[in-house]
CSV table of C-alpha atoms in Angstrom, one decimal:
chain,number,residue,atom,x,y,z
A,53,MET,CA,-20.6,-64.4,35.2
A,54,ALA,CA,-20.3,-64.7,31.4
A,55,LYS,CA,-17.5,-62.9,29.7
A,56,LEU,CA,-18.6,-59.7,27.9
A,57,GLN,CA,-17.9,-59.5,24.2
A,58,GLY,CA,-17.8,-57.0,21.4
A,59,PHE,CA,-19.8,-53.9,21.8
A,60,GLU,CA,-21.2,-55.0,25.2
A,61,PHE,CA,-17.6,-55.2,26.4
A,62,TRP,CA,-16.8,-51.7,25.0
A,63,ARG,CA,-19.9,-50.1,26.5
A,64,LYS,CA,-19.9,-51.7,30.0
A,65,THR,CA,-16.3,-52.6,30.8
A,66,LEU,CA,-14.6,-49.9,28.9
A,67,LYS,CA,-17.5,-47.4,29.6
A,68,GLY,CA,-17.7,-46.4,25.9
A,69,ALA,CA,-14.2,-45.1,25.8
A,70,ARG,CA,-13.5,-42.8,22.9
A,71,PHE,CA,-10.2,-41.1,24.0
A,72,VAL,CA,-7.4,-43.8,24.3
A,73,VAL,CA,-3.7,-43.6,25.3
A,74,ALA,CA,-1.7,-46.0,23.2
A,75,PRO,CA,0.6,-48.8,24.5
A,76,MET,CA,4.1,-47.3,24.3
A,77,VAL,CA,7.3,-49.2,25.2
A,78,ASP,CA,8.7,-47.6,28.5
A,79,GLN,CA,6.4,-44.6,28.1
A,80,SER,CA,2.8,-45.5,29.1
A,81,GLU,CA,3.7,-46.4,32.7
A,82,LEU,CA,1.4,-45.8,35.6
A,83,ALA,CA,2.4,-42.2,36.4
A,84,TRP,CA,1.9,-41.1,32.8
A,85,ARG,CA,-1.4,-43.0,32.5
A,86,LEU,CA,-2.7,-41.2,35.6
A,87,LEU,CA,-1.6,-37.8,34.3
A,88,SER,CA,-3.4,-38.5,30.9
A,89,ARG,CA,-6.6,-39.7,32.7
A,90,ARG,CA,-6.7,-36.4,34.7
A,91,HIS,CA,-6.7,-34.6,31.3
A,92,GLY,CA,-9.4,-36.4,29.4
A,93,ALA,CA,-8.1,-39.9,28.5
A,94,GLN,CA,-10.8,-42.5,29.1
A,95,LEU,CA,-8.8,-45.7,28.5
A,96,CYS,CA,-5.1,-46.6,28.8
A,97,TYR,CA,-2.9,-49.5,27.8
A,98,THR,CA,0.2,-50.7,29.7
A,99,PRO,CA,3.5,-50.5,27.9
A,100,MET,CA,4.1,-53.5,25.6
A,101,LEU,CA,5.2,-56.4,27.7
A,102,HIS,CA,7.2,-59.4,26.5
A,103,ALA,CA,5.1,-62.5,27.1
A,104,GLN,CA,8.0,-64.9,27.6
A,105,VAL,CA,9.8,-62.7,30.1
A,106,PHE,CA,6.6,-62.0,31.9
A,107,VAL,CA,6.1,-65.8,32.4
A,108,ARG,CA,9.6,-66.6,33.6
A,109,ASP,CA,10.5,-63.5,35.6
A,110,ALA,CA,8.6,-62.7,38.8
A,111,ASN,CA,10.5,-59.4,39.2
A,112,TYR,CA,9.4,-58.3,35.7
A,113,ARG,CA,5.8,-59.1,36.5
A,114,ARG,CA,6.0,-57.1,39.8
A,115,GLU,CA,7.7,-54.1,38.3
A,116,ASN,CA,5.5,-53.8,35.2
A,117,LEU,CA,2.0,-54.8,36.4
A,118,TYR,CA,1.6,-56.2,39.9
A,119,ASN,CA,3.0,-53.1,41.6
A,120,GLU,CA,1.0,-50.8,39.5
A,121,VAL,CA,-2.5,-51.8,40.7
A,122,CYS,CA,-4.4,-48.6,41.3
A,123,GLU,CA,-8.1,-47.9,41.5
A,124,GLU,CA,-7.8,-44.7,39.5
A,125,ASP,CA,-6.1,-46.6,36.7
A,126,ARG,CA,-9.1,-48.3,35.2
A,127,PRO,CA,-10.2,-49.4,32.7
A,128,LEU,CA,-6.8,-50.8,31.7
A,129,ILE,CA,-5.7,-53.1,28.9
A,130,THR,CA,-2.5,-55.1,29.2
A,131,GLN,CA,-0.6,-55.6,26.0
A,132,PHE,CA,1.8,-58.4,25.2
A,133,CYS,CA,4.1,-59.2,22.3
A,134,ALA,CA,4.3,-63.0,21.6
A,135,ASN,CA,4.8,-65.5,18.8
A,136,ASP,CA,3.9,-68.7,20.7
A,137,PRO,CA,0.2,-69.5,21.6
A,138,GLU,CA,1.0,-71.4,24.8
A,139,VAL,CA,3.5,-68.7,26.1
A,140,PHE,CA,1.0,-65.9,25.2
A,141,LEU,CA,-1.8,-67.8,27.1
A,142,GLN,CA,0.4,-68.3,30.2
A,143,ALA,CA,1.4,-64.6,30.3
A,144,ALA,CA,-2.3,-63.6,29.8
A,145,LEU,CA,-3.4,-65.9,32.6
A,146,LEU,CA,-0.9,-64.3,35.0
A,147,ALA,CA,-2.1,-60.8,34.0
A,148,GLN,CA,-5.9,-61.2,33.6
A,149,ASP,CA,-6.7,-60.4,37.3
A,150,TYR,CA,-4.9,-57.0,37.1
A,151,CYS,CA,-6.6,-55.5,34.0
A,152,ASP,CA,-9.8,-55.5,32.0
A,153,ALA,CA,-8.6,-57.1,28.7
A,154,ILE,CA,-5.5,-58.6,27.1
A,155,ASP,CA,-4.1,-57.1,23.9
A,156,LEU,CA,-1.9,-58.9,21.3
A,157,ASN,CA,0.6,-56.5,19.7
A,158,LEU,CA,0.6,-57.1,16.0
A,159,GLY,CA,1.7,-53.5,15.1
A,160,CYS,CA,5.2,-52.9,16.4
A,161,PRO,CA,7.5,-52.2,13.3
A,162,GLN,CA,10.8,-51.7,15.1
A,163,MET,CA,14.0,-53.7,14.5
A,164,ILE,CA,13.7,-55.3,17.9
A,165,ALA,CA,10.3,-56.8,16.9
A,166,LYS,CA,11.9,-58.1,13.7
A,167,ARG,CA,14.7,-59.8,15.6
A,168,GLY,CA,12.3,-61.3,18.1
A,169,HIS,CA,9.7,-62.2,15.4
A,170,TYR,CA,6.7,-60.5,16.9
A,171,GLY,CA,4.6,-57.4,16.3
A,172,VAL,CA,3.8,-56.5,12.7
A,173,PHE,CA,6.3,-59.1,11.5
A,174,LEU,CA,3.6,-61.8,12.3
A,175,GLN,CA,1.0,-60.2,10.0
A,176,ASP,CA,1.5,-62.7,7.2
A,177,GLU,CA,1.2,-65.8,9.5
A,178,TRP,CA,-2.6,-65.9,9.7
A,179,GLU,CA,-2.8,-69.5,10.9
A,180,LEU,CA,-0.5,-68.8,13.9
A,181,LEU,CA,-2.4,-65.6,14.8
A,182,GLU,CA,-5.8,-67.3,14.5
A,183,LYS,CA,-4.5,-70.1,16.9
A,184,MET,CA,-3.1,-67.5,19.4
A,185,VAL,CA,-6.3,-65.4,19.5
A,186,ARG,CA,-8.7,-68.4,19.5
A,187,LEU,CA,-6.8,-70.1,22.4
A,188,ALA,CA,-6.7,-66.9,24.5
A,189,ASN,CA,-10.4,-66.2,23.8
A,190,GLU,CA,-11.4,-69.7,25.0
A,191,LYS,CA,-9.2,-69.8,28.1
A,192,LEU,CA,-9.2,-66.3,29.5
A,193,SER,CA,-11.7,-64.7,31.8
A,194,VAL,CA,-11.3,-61.3,30.2
A,195,PRO,CA,-11.7,-60.4,26.5
A,196,ILE,CA,-8.8,-60.6,23.9
A,197,THR,CA,-8.1,-57.6,21.7
A,198,CYS,CA,-5.6,-56.9,18.9
A,199,LYS,CA,-3.7,-53.9,17.6
A,200,ILE,CA,-2.6,-54.2,13.9
A,201,ARG,CA,-1.1,-52.2,11.0
A,202,VAL,CA,-2.6,-52.1,7.5
A,203,PHE,CA,-1.4,-53.8,4.3
A,204,GLU,CA,-0.9,-51.8,1.1
A,205,GLU,CA,-4.0,-53.5,-0.3
A,206,LYS,CA,-7.3,-52.5,1.3
A,207,ASP,CA,-9.0,-55.8,0.6
A,208,LYS,CA,-6.2,-57.8,2.3
A,209,THR,CA,-6.4,-55.5,5.4
A,210,VAL,CA,-10.2,-56.2,5.6
A,211,ARG,CA,-9.7,-59.9,5.3
A,212,TYR,CA,-7.0,-59.7,7.9
A,213,ALA,CA,-9.4,-58.0,10.3
A,214,GLN,CA,-12.2,-60.4,9.6
A,215,MET,CA,-9.9,-63.4,10.3
A,216,LEU,CA,-9.0,-61.9,13.8
A,217,GLU,CA,-12.7,-61.3,14.5
A,218,ARG,CA,-13.6,-64.9,13.6
A,219,ALA,CA,-10.8,-66.1,15.9
A,220,GLY,CA,-12.3,-64.3,18.9
A,221,CYS,CA,-10.9,-60.8,18.9
A,222,GLN,CA,-13.4,-58.6,20.7
A,223,LEU,CA,-11.9,-55.1,19.9
A,224,LEU,CA,-9.6,-54.1,17.1
A,225,THR,CA,-7.2,-51.2,17.0
A,226,VAL,CA,-6.1,-50.3,13.4
A,227,HIS,CA,-3.0,-48.2,12.9
A,228,GLY,CA,-3.4,-46.7,9.4
A,229,ARG,CA,0.3,-47.1,8.4
A,230,THR,CA,2.0,-50.1,6.8
A,231,LYS,CA,4.9,-52.1,8.2
A,232,ASP,CA,7.4,-49.9,6.3
A,233,GLN,CA,6.0,-46.6,7.4
A,234,LYS,CA,8.3,-45.8,10.3
A,235,GLY,CA,11.1,-43.4,11.2
A,236,ALA,CA,12.0,-41.1,8.4
A,237,MET,CA,9.5,-42.9,6.1
A,238,THR,CA,6.5,-42.6,8.6
A,239,GLY,CA,4.3,-40.4,6.4
A,240,VAL,CA,0.6,-40.0,6.8
A,241,ALA,CA,-1.7,-42.7,8.1
A,242,ASN,CA,-4.4,-44.0,5.8
A,243,TRP,CA,-7.9,-43.5,7.3
A,244,GLU,CA,-9.6,-45.1,4.3
A,245,HIS,CA,-8.3,-48.5,5.3
A,246,ILE,CA,-9.6,-47.9,8.8
A,247,ARG,CA,-13.0,-47.0,7.5
A,248,ALA,CA,-13.1,-50.1,5.3
A,249,VAL,CA,-12.3,-52.3,8.3
A,250,ARG,CA,-14.9,-50.6,10.5
A,251,LYS,CA,-17.6,-51.4,7.9
A,252,ALA,CA,-16.5,-55.0,7.5
A,253,VAL,CA,-16.4,-56.2,11.1
A,254,ASN,CA,-19.0,-56.4,13.8
A,255,ILE,CA,-16.7,-55.5,16.8
A,256,PRO,CA,-15.6,-52.1,18.1
A,257,VAL,CA,-12.7,-50.5,16.2
A,258,PHE,CA,-10.2,-47.9,17.4
A,259,ALA,CA,-8.3,-45.7,15.0
A,260,ASN,CA,-4.6,-44.8,15.4
A,261,GLY,CA,-2.5,-42.4,13.3
A,262,ASN,CA,-2.5,-38.6,12.5
A,263,ILE,CA,-3.8,-37.6,15.9
A,264,GLN,CA,-2.2,-34.4,17.1
A,265,HIS,CA,-5.1,-32.3,18.3
A,266,LEU,CA,-8.6,-32.8,19.6
A,267,SER,CA,-10.0,-31.6,16.3
A,268,ASP,CA,-8.1,-34.6,14.7
A,269,VAL,CA,-9.9,-37.0,17.0
A,270,GLU,CA,-13.4,-35.6,16.1
A,271,ARG,CA,-12.6,-35.6,12.4
A,272,CYS,CA,-11.3,-39.2,12.5
A,273,ILE,CA,-14.4,-40.4,14.2
A,274,GLN,CA,-16.6,-38.7,11.6
A,275,GLU,CA,-14.6,-39.9,8.6
A,276,THR,CA,-14.0,-43.5,9.7
A,277,GLY,CA,-17.0,-44.3,12.0
A,278,VAL,CA,-14.8,-45.8,14.7
A,279,GLN,CA,-15.8,-46.1,18.3
A,280,GLY,CA,-12.6,-44.5,19.7
A,281,VAL,CA,-9.3,-42.9,18.7
A,282,MET,CA,-5.9,-43.8,20.1
A,283,SER,CA,-2.9,-41.4,20.4
A,284,ALA,CA,0.7,-42.0,21.1
A,285,GLU,CA,3.1,-39.3,19.8
A,286,GLY,CA,0.4,-36.6,20.2
A,287,ASN,CA,-0.2,-37.6,23.8
A,288,LEU,CA,3.5,-37.7,24.7
A,289,HIS,CA,3.9,-34.0,23.5
A,290,ASN,CA,0.6,-32.9,25.0
A,291,PRO,CA,-1.0,-35.1,27.7
A,292,ALA,CA,-3.9,-32.6,27.7
A,293,LEU,CA,-4.7,-33.4,24.1
A,294,PHE,CA,-8.0,-35.0,24.8
A,295,GLU,CA,-9.1,-31.9,26.8
A,296,GLY,CA,-8.6,-29.8,23.7
A,297,VAL,CA,-6.1,-27.4,25.4
A,298,SER,CA,-2.4,-26.6,25.0
A,299,PRO,CA,-1.1,-25.6,28.4
A,300,PRO,CA,2.4,-24.4,29.1
A,301,VAL,CA,4.9,-27.2,29.2
A,302,TRP,CA,6.1,-26.5,32.7
A,303,GLU,CA,2.5,-27.1,34.0
A,304,MET,CA,2.4,-30.6,32.5
A,305,ALA,CA,6.0,-31.4,33.5
A,306,GLY,CA,5.4,-30.2,37.1
A,307,GLU,CA,2.2,-32.2,37.5
A,308,TYR,CA,3.8,-35.3,36.0
A,309,LEU,CA,6.7,-35.1,38.4
A,310,GLU,CA,4.3,-34.8,41.3
A,311,VAL,CA,2.5,-37.9,40.2
A,312,VAL,CA,5.8,-39.8,39.9
A,313,LYS,CA,6.6,-38.8,43.6
A,314,GLN,CA,3.1,-39.9,44.6
A,315,TYR,CA,3.2,-43.3,42.9
A,316,PRO,CA,6.7,-44.7,43.1
A,317,PRO,CA,8.6,-46.6,42.0
A,318,CYS,CA,9.2,-45.2,38.5
A,319,THR,CA,12.3,-45.8,36.5
A,320,LEU,CA,14.3,-42.6,36.0
A,321,SER,CA,14.8,-43.3,32.3
A,322,TYR,CA,11.0,-43.2,31.8
A,323,VAL,CA,10.8,-39.8,33.5
A,324,ARG,CA,13.8,-38.4,31.6
A,325,ALA,CA,12.2,-39.5,28.3
A,326,HIS,CA,8.9,-37.9,29.1
A,327,LEU,CA,10.6,-34.6,30.0
A,328,PHE,CA,12.6,-34.7,26.7
A,329,LYS,CA,9.3,-35.1,24.8
A,330,LEU,CA,7.5,-32.3,26.7
A,331,TRP,CA,10.4,-29.8,26.4
A,332,HIS,CA,11.3,-30.9,22.9
A,333,HIS,CA,10.9,-27.6,21.1
A,334,THR,CA,12.4,-25.6,24.0
A,335,LEU,CA,15.5,-27.8,24.1
A,336,GLN,CA,16.2,-27.0,20.5
A,337,ILE,CA,16.9,-23.4,21.7
A,338,HIS,CA,18.4,-24.0,25.2
A,339,GLN,CA,20.7,-26.8,24.3
A,340,ASP,CA,23.0,-26.4,27.3
A,341,LEU,CA,20.1,-27.5,29.5
A,342,ARG,CA,19.5,-30.4,27.1
A,343,GLU,CA,22.9,-31.7,28.1
A,344,ASP,CA,22.1,-31.2,31.8
A,345,LEU,CA,18.8,-33.1,31.4
A,346,ALA,CA,20.6,-36.0,29.9
A,347,LYS,CA,23.3,-36.2,32.7
A,348,VAL,CA,21.4,-35.8,36.0
A,349,LYS,CA,21.0,-39.0,38.0
A,350,THR,CA,18.1,-38.2,40.4
A,351,LEU,CA,14.5,-37.2,40.3
A,352,GLU,CA,15.3,-34.0,42.1
A,353,GLY,CA,17.9,-33.2,39.4
A,354,LEU,CA,15.4,-33.7,36.6
A,355,ALA,CA,13.0,-31.4,38.4
A,356,SER,CA,15.7,-28.8,38.8
A,357,VAL,CA,16.5,-28.8,35.1
A,358,SER,CA,12.7,-28.6,34.3
A,359,ASN,CA,12.4,-25.6,36.6
A,360,GLN,CA,15.4,-23.9,34.9
A,361,LEU,CA,13.7,-24.3,31.6
A,362,ARG,CA,10.5,-22.8,33.0
A,363,LEU,CA,12.4,-19.7,34.3
A,364,ARG,CA,14.1,-19.1,31.0
A,365,CYS,CA,10.7,-19.4,29.2
A,366,GLU,CA,9.1,-16.9,31.7
A,367,GLU,CA,12.0,-14.6,31.1
A,368,GLU,CA,11.4,-14.7,27.3
A,369,ILE,CA,7.7,-14.1,27.9
A,370,ALA,CA,8.6,-11.0,30.0
A,371,LYS,CA,10.7,-9.7,27.2
A,372,GLY,CA,7.8,-10.1,24.7
A,373,LYS,CA,9.3,-12.8,22.5
A,374,ASP,CA,5.9,-14.4,21.8
A,375,ALA,CA,5.5,-12.7,18.5
A,376,GLU,CA,9.1,-13.7,17.4
A,377,GLU,CA,8.3,-17.3,18.3
A,378,MET,CA,5.3,-17.3,16.0
A,379,LYS,CA,7.7,-16.8,13.1
A,380,SER,CA,9.6,-20.0,13.9
A,381,GLY,CA,7.1,-22.2,12.0
A,382,LEU,CA,5.5,-23.6,15.1
A,383,PRO,CA,1.8,-23.0,15.7
A,384,PHE,CA,2.5,-21.8,19.2
A,385,PRO,CA,5.5,-20.5,21.1
A,386,HIS,CA,8.0,-23.3,22.0
A,387,TRP,CA,7.0,-23.3,25.7
A,388,ILE,CA,3.4,-24.4,24.8
A,389,CYS,CA,2.5,-28.1,24.6
A,390,GLN,CA,2.2,-29.0,20.9
A,391,PRO,CA,3.1,-32.0,18.7
A,392,TYR,CA,6.4,-32.5,16.9
A,393,VAL,CA,5.6,-33.0,13.2
A,394,ARG,CA,8.1,-35.2,11.4
A,395,PRO,CA,9.2,-33.9,8.0
A,396,PRO,CA,7.4,-35.9,5.3
A,397,PRO,CA,9.4,-38.4,3.1
A,398,LYS,CA,11.0,-36.8,0.1
A,399,LYS,CA,8.7,-36.6,-3.0
A,400,PRO,CA,9.5,-38.6,-6.1
A,401,ALA,CA,12.0,-37.1,-8.5
A,402,ALA,CA,10.9,-34.8,-11.4
A,403,ASN,CA,11.2,-37.6,-13.9
A,404,GLY,CA,8.5,-39.5,-12.1
A,405,ASN,CA,10.7,-42.2,-10.6
A,406,SER,CA,10.0,-42.9,-6.9
A,407,GLN,CA,12.8,-43.3,-4.4
A,408,GLY,CA,14.3,-46.7,-4.6
A,409,PRO,CA,16.5,-48.4,-2.0
A,410,GLU,CA,19.6,-46.7,-3.3
A,411,MET,CA,18.0,-43.2,-3.0
A,412,ARG,CA,16.7,-43.9,0.6
A,413,LYS,CA,20.1,-45.2,1.5
A,414,ALA,CA,21.7,-42.0,0.2
A,415,VAL,CA,19.2,-39.8,2.1
A,416,CYS,CA,19.7,-41.7,5.4
A,417,GLN,CA,23.5,-41.9,5.1
A,418,LYS,CA,25.0,-40.3,8.2
A,419,ARG,CA,28.6,-39.8,7.0
A,420,ALA,CA,30.7,-40.4,4.0
A,421,LEU,CA,32.4,-43.7,3.7
A,422,GLU,CA,36.2,-43.7,4.0
A,423,ASP,CA,38.3,-43.7,0.9
A,424,SER,CA,40.5,-46.6,-0.1
A,425,ASP,CA,43.4,-45.1,1.8
A,426,GLY,CA,41.4,-44.6,4.9
A,427,THR,CA,42.3,-41.0,5.5
A,428,ALA,CA,41.4,-39.7,9.0
A,429,ASP,CA,39.0,-37.0,7.8
A,430,THR,CA,36.7,-39.5,6.2
A,431,LEU,CA,36.9,-42.2,8.9
A,432,SER,CA,33.9,-42.7,11.2
A,433,LYS,CA,34.2,-41.5,14.8
A,434,ASN,CA,34.6,-45.0,16.0
A,435,LYS,CA,37.4,-45.7,13.6
A,436,GLN,CA,39.1,-42.4,14.4
A,437,LYS,CA,39.2,-43.5,18.1
A,438,LYS,CA,40.7,-46.8,17.1
A,439,ARG,CA,43.3,-44.9,14.9
A,440,SER,CA,44.2,-42.7,17.9
A,441,ARG,CA,44.9,-45.8,20.0
A,442,ASN,CA,46.8,-47.6,17.2
A,443,PRO,CA,48.2,-45.2,14.6
A,444,ASN,CA,49.3,-48.2,12.4
A,445,LYS,CA,45.9,-49.7,12.2
A,446,ASN,CA,44.8,-50.2,8.6
A,447,PHE,CA,41.2,-49.7,7.6
A,448,CYS,CA,41.6,-50.3,3.8
A,449,PRO,CA,39.6,-53.4,2.8
A,450,GLU,CA,42.0,-54.2,-0.1
A,451,GLN,CA,45.0,-54.3,2.2
A,452,LYS,CA,43.5,-56.4,4.9
A,453,PRO,CA,44.9,-59.9,5.2
A,454,LYS,CA,42.9,-62.6,3.5
A,455,TYR,CA,42.0,-65.4,5.8
A,456,ILE,CA,41.8,-69.1,4.8
A,457,LYS,CA,38.3,-70.4,5.2
A,458,CYS,CA,37.2,-73.3,7.4
A,459,GLU,CA,36.7,-76.4,5.4
A,460,GLN,CA,33.2,-77.0,6.9
A,461,CYS,CA,31.5,-73.7,7.6
A,462,GLY,CA,33.4,-71.0,5.7
A,463,ASN,CA,34.4,-68.9,8.7
A,464,PRO,CA,38.1,-68.0,9.0
A,465,LYS,CA,40.1,-71.1,10.2
A,466,GLY,CA,42.7,-71.1,13.0
A,467,ASN,CA,46.2,-70.4,11.6
A,468,LYS,CA,47.7,-73.5,13.3
A,469,CYS,CA,44.6,-75.7,13.7
A,470,VAL,CA,45.5,-79.4,13.2
A,471,PHE,CA,42.2,-80.0,11.5
A,472,ASN,CA,42.2,-76.7,9.3
A,473,LEU,CA,38.9,-75.7,10.9
A,474,CYS,CA,37.5,-72.7,12.8
A,475,ARG,CA,37.2,-72.9,16.5
A,476,GLY,CA,33.6,-74.0,16.6
A,477,CYS,CA,34.0,-76.8,14.0
A,478,CYS,CA,37.4,-77.8,15.5
A,479,LYS,CA,35.8,-78.2,19.0
A,480,LYS,CA,33.1,-80.5,17.6
A,481,LYS,CA,35.7,-82.7,15.7
A,482,ALA,CA,38.2,-82.8,18.6
A,483,TYR,CA,35.5,-83.8,21.0
A,484,LYS,CA,34.2,-86.5,18.7
A,485,GLU,CA,37.6,-88.0,18.0
A,486,VAL,CA,39.0,-87.3,21.5
A,487,ALA,CA,41.9,-85.3,20.0
A,488,ASP,CA,44.0,-82.2,20.9
A,489,CYS,CA,44.3,-78.9,19.1
A,490,PRO,CA,46.9,-76.7,20.7
A,491,SER,CA,46.0,-73.8,18.4
A,492,HIS,CA,42.5,-73.5,19.8
A,493,GLY,CA,43.5,-74.6,23.3
A,494,LEU,CA,41.5,-77.9,23.1
A,495,ARG,CA,42.9,-80.8,25.2
A,496,PHE,CA,40.4,-83.6,25.0
A,497,LYS,CA,43.0,-86.3,24.4
A,498,SER,CA,45.3,-85.0,27.1
A,499,LYS,CA,42.5,-84.8,29.6
A,500,ALA,CA,41.3,-88.3,28.8
A,501,GLU,CA,44.9,-89.7,29.2
A,502,LYS,CA,45.3,-87.8,32.5
A,503,GLN,CA,42.0,-89.1,33.7
A,504,ARG,CA,43.0,-92.7,32.8
A,505,ALA,CA,46.3,-92.2,34.5
A,506,GLU,CA,44.7,-90.8,37.7
A,507,GLU,CA,42.2,-93.7,37.6
A,508,GLY,CA,45.0,-96.2,37.3
A,509,MET,CA,46.9,-94.6,40.2
A,510,ARG,CA,43.7,-94.7,42.4
A,511,LYS,CA,43.3,-98.4,41.6
A,512,GLU,CA,47.0,-99.1,42.4
A,513,GLU,CA,46.7,-97.2,45.7
A,514,ALA,CA,43.5,-99.1,46.5
A,515,ARG,CA,45.2,-102.4,45.7
A,516,THR,CA,48.2,-101.5,47.9
A,517,GLU,CA,46.0,-100.5,50.7
A,518,GLY,CA,44.1,-103.7,50.4
A,519,LEU,CA,47.3,-105.8,50.7
A,520,ALA,CA,48.5,-103.8,53.7
A,521,VAL,CA,45.2,-104.4,55.4
A,522,GLU,CA,45.4,-108.1,54.7
A,523,THR,CA,48.9,-108.4,56.0
A,524,LYS,CA,48.0,-106.6,59.2
A,525,ARG,CA,45.0,-108.8,59.6
A,526,SER,CA,47.1,-112.0,59.2
A,527,SER,CA,49.8,-110.8,61.7
A,528,SER,CA,47.2,-109.9,64.3
A,529,SER,CA,45.6,-113.4,64.0
A,530,PHE,CA,49.0,-115.2,64.7
A,531,GLN,CA,49.3,-116.6,68.5
A,532,PRO,CA,52.6,-118.2,69.9
A,533,VAL,CA,52.2,-121.9,71.0
A,534,PRO,CA,52.8,-122.3,74.8
A,535,ASP,CA,55.3,-124.9,76.2
A,536,PRO,CA,53.2,-127.9,77.3
A,537,SER,CA,55.6,-128.6,80.3
A,538,PRO,CA,56.3,-125.4,82.1
A,539,GLU,CA,58.1,-127.2,84.9
A,540,LEU,CA,60.8,-128.3,82.5
A,541,GLN,CA,61.6,-124.7,81.8
A,542,VAL,CA,65.0,-123.7,83.1
A,543,GLN,CA,65.0,-120.8,85.5
A,544,PRO,CA,67.5,-118.1,84.8
A,545,GLU,CA,69.4,-118.8,88.0
A,546,ALA,CA,69.6,-122.5,87.3
A,547,ALA,CA,70.8,-121.9,83.8
A,548,SER,CA,73.6,-119.7,85.0
A,549,ALA,CA,74.5,-122.3,87.6
A,550,CYS,CA,74.7,-125.0,84.9
A,551,GLN,CA,77.0,-122.9,82.8
A,552,SER,CA,79.5,-122.1,85.6
A,553,PRO,CA,82.7,-124.4,85.9
A,554,THR,CA,82.6,-127.1,88.5
């Protein structure tokens, strides 16, 4: 059967899905996907999986996809992060029988993605991305999809989307934020870029960003013309978002825990993280239970803390605190499922200058740097611990000893290194020249001499053993010559008679 493409794939395989749960690292696992599907989600993604690890580690495959095969959990798209076309293809081939499509993550902006060189940090390498998508489209039995972030320039975003479509992408999810819009600088997603992409391509498009209520979903579809809308943060705080309702938190928490028990195994850290999201607003008030939720080590313990939170909320409701909660700035009382809205980035200064790197650094700074004398009240917590263990420890940069640099790489050299090098450079030089460096504990020359001595001793022992064997062989081959005239031999009695006096 021919592989479905584009709109036909969206209509038949994905059943025209409009309400989509985003791929979330360690958060969109099977139990959460099933809970979301029960409350209106029509399509789910797996958590982002690392293609290279998926290829080499059978346990990783079993824990993240193979064990999660469930008839209720369809349609399903498996998402990978990758930066090598062959590795991405191998991972996709291993996963294609367990899902309805393979998605390439080109939107993750986190530091781990920067270190691993994947996600949004590939968005400028169009030649590589075209090769990855084209190869997957040619070799896989299921369609290939992509999830991207936008560029600052609308035209560049459009050309980027068209390049992926030409390469073989059959469905495109566009997150309306740039690479730098994350954390405290998240801000508002740009739906204009999404609308421009939708008009420019001939494949289905999903929108992502600014989705907190069902009304946002409907408004996004109207303003952008996309086929579906994806939610991540909104879904984590209210898994019933696509139903258009905001139930009490304990209802969603209780139902989720029941699904976890029904479909094990589920990593405890995933469950804990979901409860933290669901109870986010309540835990700002009942902070003692926040600590308990962080410490418990069993599923039963997590359920117990969630139940205690429910009892406290019900007690507040009985006391008529609903009206007081409305004054807290939240649209609903804290025990109702509702999104957490990050505070927007600070506006430009009055003189019109926008925040530069120095301003952002000052805003994000967690604690004051220590003074030159390194007084205890200005030290970081980590340095204060070190100071408690060693009261004489000096944290003043000016008073720290200056190290002599290695002649080759510039790292600090060993104080007594015979080559005046750091350990790494010294090891290479000592190995090449078969030399010793007592300072770095390198004994290449000594080991070579010892090996030669041992080899000489073995040869000497072998030579000695050879001589001994030869001597033994010679002595065993010697035979005494018999007397040719035995009758002439003198008998002992005759000999004694001859010797006696006459």
